PDB file of C-alpha atoms in Angstrom:
ATOM      1  CA  GLN R   1      -0.079   0.182  -0.027  1.00 83.00           C
ATOM      2  CA  VAL R   2       2.676   2.424   0.831  1.00 96.00           C
ATOM      3  CA  GLN R   3       6.253   2.342  -0.317  1.00 97.00           C
ATOM      4  CA  LEU R   4       9.222   4.410   1.271  1.00 97.00           C
ATOM      5  CA  GLN R   5      12.010   4.867  -0.945  1.00 97.00           C
ATOM      6  CA  ALA R   6      15.634   6.585   1.323  1.00 96.00           C
ATOM      7  CA  SER R   7      18.366   7.918  -0.421  1.00 97.00           C
ATOM      8  CA  GLY R   8      21.512  10.207   0.473  1.00 97.00           C
ATOM      9  CA  GLY R   9      23.605   7.769   2.532  1.00 98.00           C
ATOM     10  CA  GLY R  10      27.499   7.651   1.757  1.00 98.00           C
ATOM     11  CA  LEU R  11      30.706   7.891   3.057  1.00 98.00           C
ATOM     12  CA  VAL R  12      31.477  11.737   4.660  1.00 98.00           C
ATOM     13  CA  LYS R  13      34.507  12.478   6.985  1.00 98.00           C
ATOM     14  CA  PRO R  14      34.055  13.821  10.485  1.00 98.00           C
ATOM     15  CA  GLY R  15      32.750  17.087  10.877  1.00 98.00           C
ATOM     16  CA  GLY R  16      31.121  16.776   7.280  1.00 98.00           C
ATOM     17  CA  SER R  17      27.180  16.776   6.453  1.00 98.00           C
ATOM     18  CA  LEU R  18      25.024  14.818   4.483  1.00 98.00           C
ATOM     19  CA  ARG R  19      21.383  14.727   3.742  1.00 98.00           C
ATOM     20  CA  LEU R  20      19.312  11.923   3.536  1.00 98.00           C
ATOM     21  CA  SER R  21      16.005  12.092   1.386  1.00 98.00           C
ATOM     22  CA  CYS R  22      12.836   9.607   1.860  1.00 97.00           C
ATOM     23  CA  THR R  23       9.621   9.737  -0.587  1.00 97.00           C
ATOM     24  CA  ALA R  24       6.453   7.967   0.350  1.00 96.00           C
ATOM     25  CA  SER R  25       4.455   6.739  -2.396  1.00 96.00           C
ATOM     26  CA  GLY R  26       1.641   4.541  -2.928  1.00 96.00           C
ATOM     27  CA  THR R  27      -2.410   4.379  -1.960  1.00 94.00           C
ATOM     28  CA  PHE R  28      -2.728   6.428   1.219  1.00 95.00           C
ATOM     29  CA  PHE R  29      -4.703   9.914   2.099  1.00 95.00           C
ATOM     30  CA  SER R  30      -2.056  11.588   4.090  1.00 94.00           C
ATOM     31  CA  VAL R  31       0.835  11.575   6.244  1.00 95.00           C
ATOM     32  CA  ASN R  32       0.266  11.674   9.971  1.00 95.00           C
ATOM     33  CA  ARG R  33       4.545  11.492  11.025  1.00 96.00           C
ATOM     34  CA  MET R  34       7.845  10.647   9.376  1.00 97.00           C
ATOM     35  CA  GLY R  35      10.969   9.955  10.727  1.00 97.00           C
ATOM     36  CA  TRP R  36      14.274   8.300  11.066  1.00 98.00           C
ATOM     37  CA  PHE R  37      15.793   5.249  12.713  1.00 98.00           C
ATOM     38  CA  ARG R  38      18.930   4.161  12.687  1.00 98.00           C
ATOM     39  CA  GLN R  39      20.969   0.871  13.721  1.00 98.00           C
ATOM     40  CA  ALA R  40      24.859   0.148  13.861  1.00 96.00           C
ATOM     41  CA  PRO R  41      26.254  -3.305  13.990  1.00 90.00           C
ATOM     42  CA  GLY R  42      25.482  -5.025  17.117  1.00 93.00           C
ATOM     43  CA  LYS R  43      23.306  -2.310  18.321  1.00 95.00           C
ATOM     44  CA  GLU R  44      19.596  -1.900  18.915  1.00 96.00           C
ATOM     45  CA  ARG R  45      17.686   0.212  16.627  1.00 97.00           C
ATOM     46  CA  GLU R  46      16.798   3.560  18.042  1.00 97.00           C
ATOM     47  CA  LYS R  47      15.081   6.467  16.982  1.00 98.00           C
ATOM     48  CA  VAL R  48      16.980   9.454  15.579  1.00 98.00           C
ATOM     49  CA  ALA R  49      14.216  11.922  14.607  1.00 98.00           C
ATOM     50  CA  VAL R  50      10.551  12.340  14.170  1.00 98.00           C
ATOM     51  CA  ILE R  51       8.368  14.874  12.677  1.00 98.00           C
ATOM     52  CA  THR R  52       4.654  15.159  12.819  1.00 97.00           C
ATOM     53  CA  ALA R  53       2.295  16.966  10.174  1.00 94.00           C
ATOM     54  CA  GLY R  54       1.788  19.540  12.669  1.00 94.00           C
ATOM     55  CA  GLY R  55       5.352  20.225  12.830  1.00 95.00           C
ATOM     56  CA  HIS R  56       6.453  18.511  16.392  1.00 97.00           C
ATOM     57  CA  THR R  57       9.979  17.186  16.294  1.00 98.00           C
ATOM     58  CA  ASN R  58      11.783  15.002  18.601  1.00 98.00           C
ATOM     59  CA  TYR R  59      15.536  14.306  18.730  1.00 98.00           C
ATOM     60  CA  ALA R  60      17.569  11.843  20.098  1.00 98.00           C
ATOM     61  CA  ASP R  61      19.398  13.547  22.672  1.00 98.00           C
ATOM     62  CA  SER R  62      22.514  12.381  20.733  1.00 97.00           C
ATOM     63  CA  VAL R  63      22.054  14.425  17.665  1.00 98.00           C
ATOM     64  CA  LYS R  64      20.124  17.557  19.436  1.00 98.00           C
ATOM     65  CA  GLY R  65      21.586  20.832  17.688  1.00 98.00           C
ATOM     66  CA  ARG R  66      23.611  18.974  15.118  1.00 98.00           C
ATOM     67  CA  PHE R  67      20.713  17.254  13.048  1.00 98.00           C
ATOM     68  CA  THR R  68      17.454  19.241  11.611  1.00 98.00           C
ATOM     69  CA  ILE R  69      14.094  16.994  10.110  1.00 98.00           C
ATOM     70  CA  SER R  70      11.579  18.462   8.069  1.00 98.00           C
ATOM     71  CA  LEU R  71       8.807  17.451   6.079  1.00 97.00           C
ATOM     72  CA  ASP R  72       7.193  18.515   2.689  1.00 95.00           C
ATOM     73  CA  HIS R  73       3.815  17.590   2.663  1.00 90.00           C
ATOM     74  CA  ALA R  74       3.321  18.105  -1.265  1.00 90.00           C
ATOM     75  CA  LYS R  75       6.197  16.153  -2.222  1.00 93.00           C
ATOM     76  CA  LYS R  76       5.622  13.866   0.377  1.00 94.00           C
ATOM     77  CA  GLU R  77       9.083  13.492   1.652  1.00 96.00           C
ATOM     78  CA  VAL R  78      10.797  13.984   4.573  1.00 97.00           C
ATOM     79  CA  TYR R  79      14.569  14.889   5.123  1.00 98.00           C
ATOM     80  CA  LEU R  80      17.559  14.684   7.670  1.00 98.00           C
ATOM     81  CA  GLN R  81      20.065  17.324   7.273  1.00 98.00           C
ATOM     82  CA  MET R  82      22.873  15.878   9.592  1.00 98.00           C
ATOM     83  CA  SER R  83      26.043  18.276  10.426  1.00 98.00           C
ATOM     84  CA  SER R  84      28.997  18.177  12.512  1.00 98.00           C
ATOM     85  CA  LEU R  85      28.879  14.060  12.125  1.00 98.00           C
ATOM     86  CA  ILE R  86      30.851  12.039  14.076  1.00 98.00           C
ATOM     87  CA  PRO R  87      32.090   8.468  13.817  1.00 97.00           C
ATOM     88  CA  ASP R  88      29.346   7.575  16.532  1.00 97.00           C
ATOM     89  CA  ASP R  89      26.457   8.696  13.791  1.00 98.00           C
ATOM     90  CA  THR R  90      28.129   5.457  11.399  1.00 98.00           C
ATOM     91  CA  ALA R  91      24.841   3.467  11.471  1.00 98.00           C
ATOM     92  CA  VAL R  92      22.170   2.386   8.348  1.00 98.00           C
ATOM     93  CA  TYR R  93      19.664   4.776   8.363  1.00 98.00           C
ATOM     94  CA  TYR R  94      15.557   3.684   7.854  1.00 98.00           C
ATOM     95  CA  CYS R  95      12.664   5.724   7.246  1.00 98.00           C
ATOM     96  CA  ASN R  96       9.602   5.057   8.632  1.00 97.00           C
ATOM     97  CA  ALA R  97       6.335   6.809   8.195  1.00 97.00           C
ATOM     98  CA  GLY R  98       2.773   6.449   9.977  1.00 97.00           C
ATOM     99  CA  VAL R  99       0.116   7.565   7.264  1.00 96.00           C
ATOM    100  CA  PHE R 100      -3.782   7.765   7.182  1.00 96.00           C
ATOM    101  CA  LEU R 101      -4.756   4.862   4.630  1.00 95.00           C
ATOM    102  CA  GLU R 102      -8.570   6.554   3.682  1.00 95.00           C
ATOM    103  CA  ALA R 103     -10.217   9.745   4.632  1.00 95.00           C
ATOM    104  CA  GLY R 104     -11.308   9.658   8.270  1.00 93.00           C
ATOM    105  CA  ALA R 105      -8.994   6.923   9.159  1.00 92.00           C
ATOM    106  CA  TRP R 106      -8.856   6.583  13.113  1.00 93.00           C
ATOM    107  CA  LYS R 107      -5.363   5.395  13.610  1.00 95.00           C
ATOM    108  CA  SER R 108      -2.306   5.739  11.051  1.00 96.00           C
ATOM    109  CA  SER R 109      -0.573   2.265   9.742  1.00 97.00           C
ATOM    110  CA  ASP R 110       3.430   2.279  10.276  1.00 97.00           C
ATOM    111  CA  TYR R 111       5.534   1.638   7.248  1.00 97.00           C
ATOM    112  CA  TRP R 112       9.286   1.414   6.903  1.00 97.00           C
ATOM    113  CA  GLY R 113      11.550   1.939   4.244  1.00 97.00           C
ATOM    114  CA  GLN R 114      14.860   0.000   2.994  1.00 94.00           C
ATOM    115  CA  GLY R 115      18.248   0.849   4.880  1.00 95.00           C
ATOM    116  CA  THR R 116      20.626   3.695   3.547  1.00 97.00           C
ATOM    117  CA  LEU R 117      24.030   3.523   4.887  1.00 98.00           C
ATOM    118  CA  VAL R 118      25.834   6.350   6.334  1.00 98.00           C
ATOM    119  CA  THR R 119      29.727   5.948   7.224  1.00 98.00           C
ATOM    120  CA  VAL R 120      31.775   8.679   8.968  1.00 98.00           C
ATOM    121  CA  SER R 121      35.067   7.843   8.829  1.00 97.00           C
ATOM    122  CA  SER R 122      38.255   9.448   8.026  1.00 93.00           C
TER     123      SER R 122
END
């Protein structure tokens, strides 16, 4: 019903910047929220940043002040602007979305995109 396509991962040096993008497509009425999660080898998946349709944001403490999440409703895209990157940011980043499948839906449905690898290394 809903597909999420993420892009923007790559190799960057410490202190550098990178922007991740994720586009939602398929059959759904509207986006309730979108966000980014990440998972490093041997670690549990953690929430990085989430943004609601109303503009409310929530960030992991480890990325506050360095990452910025934004949502373009018209394009159905979410972005994660990452700056001052450090080696601990190295992980596979996953796009997540909660969407209303039809008008008047009581609850949103959750979907995940494929991971995009971010490597921060000199």
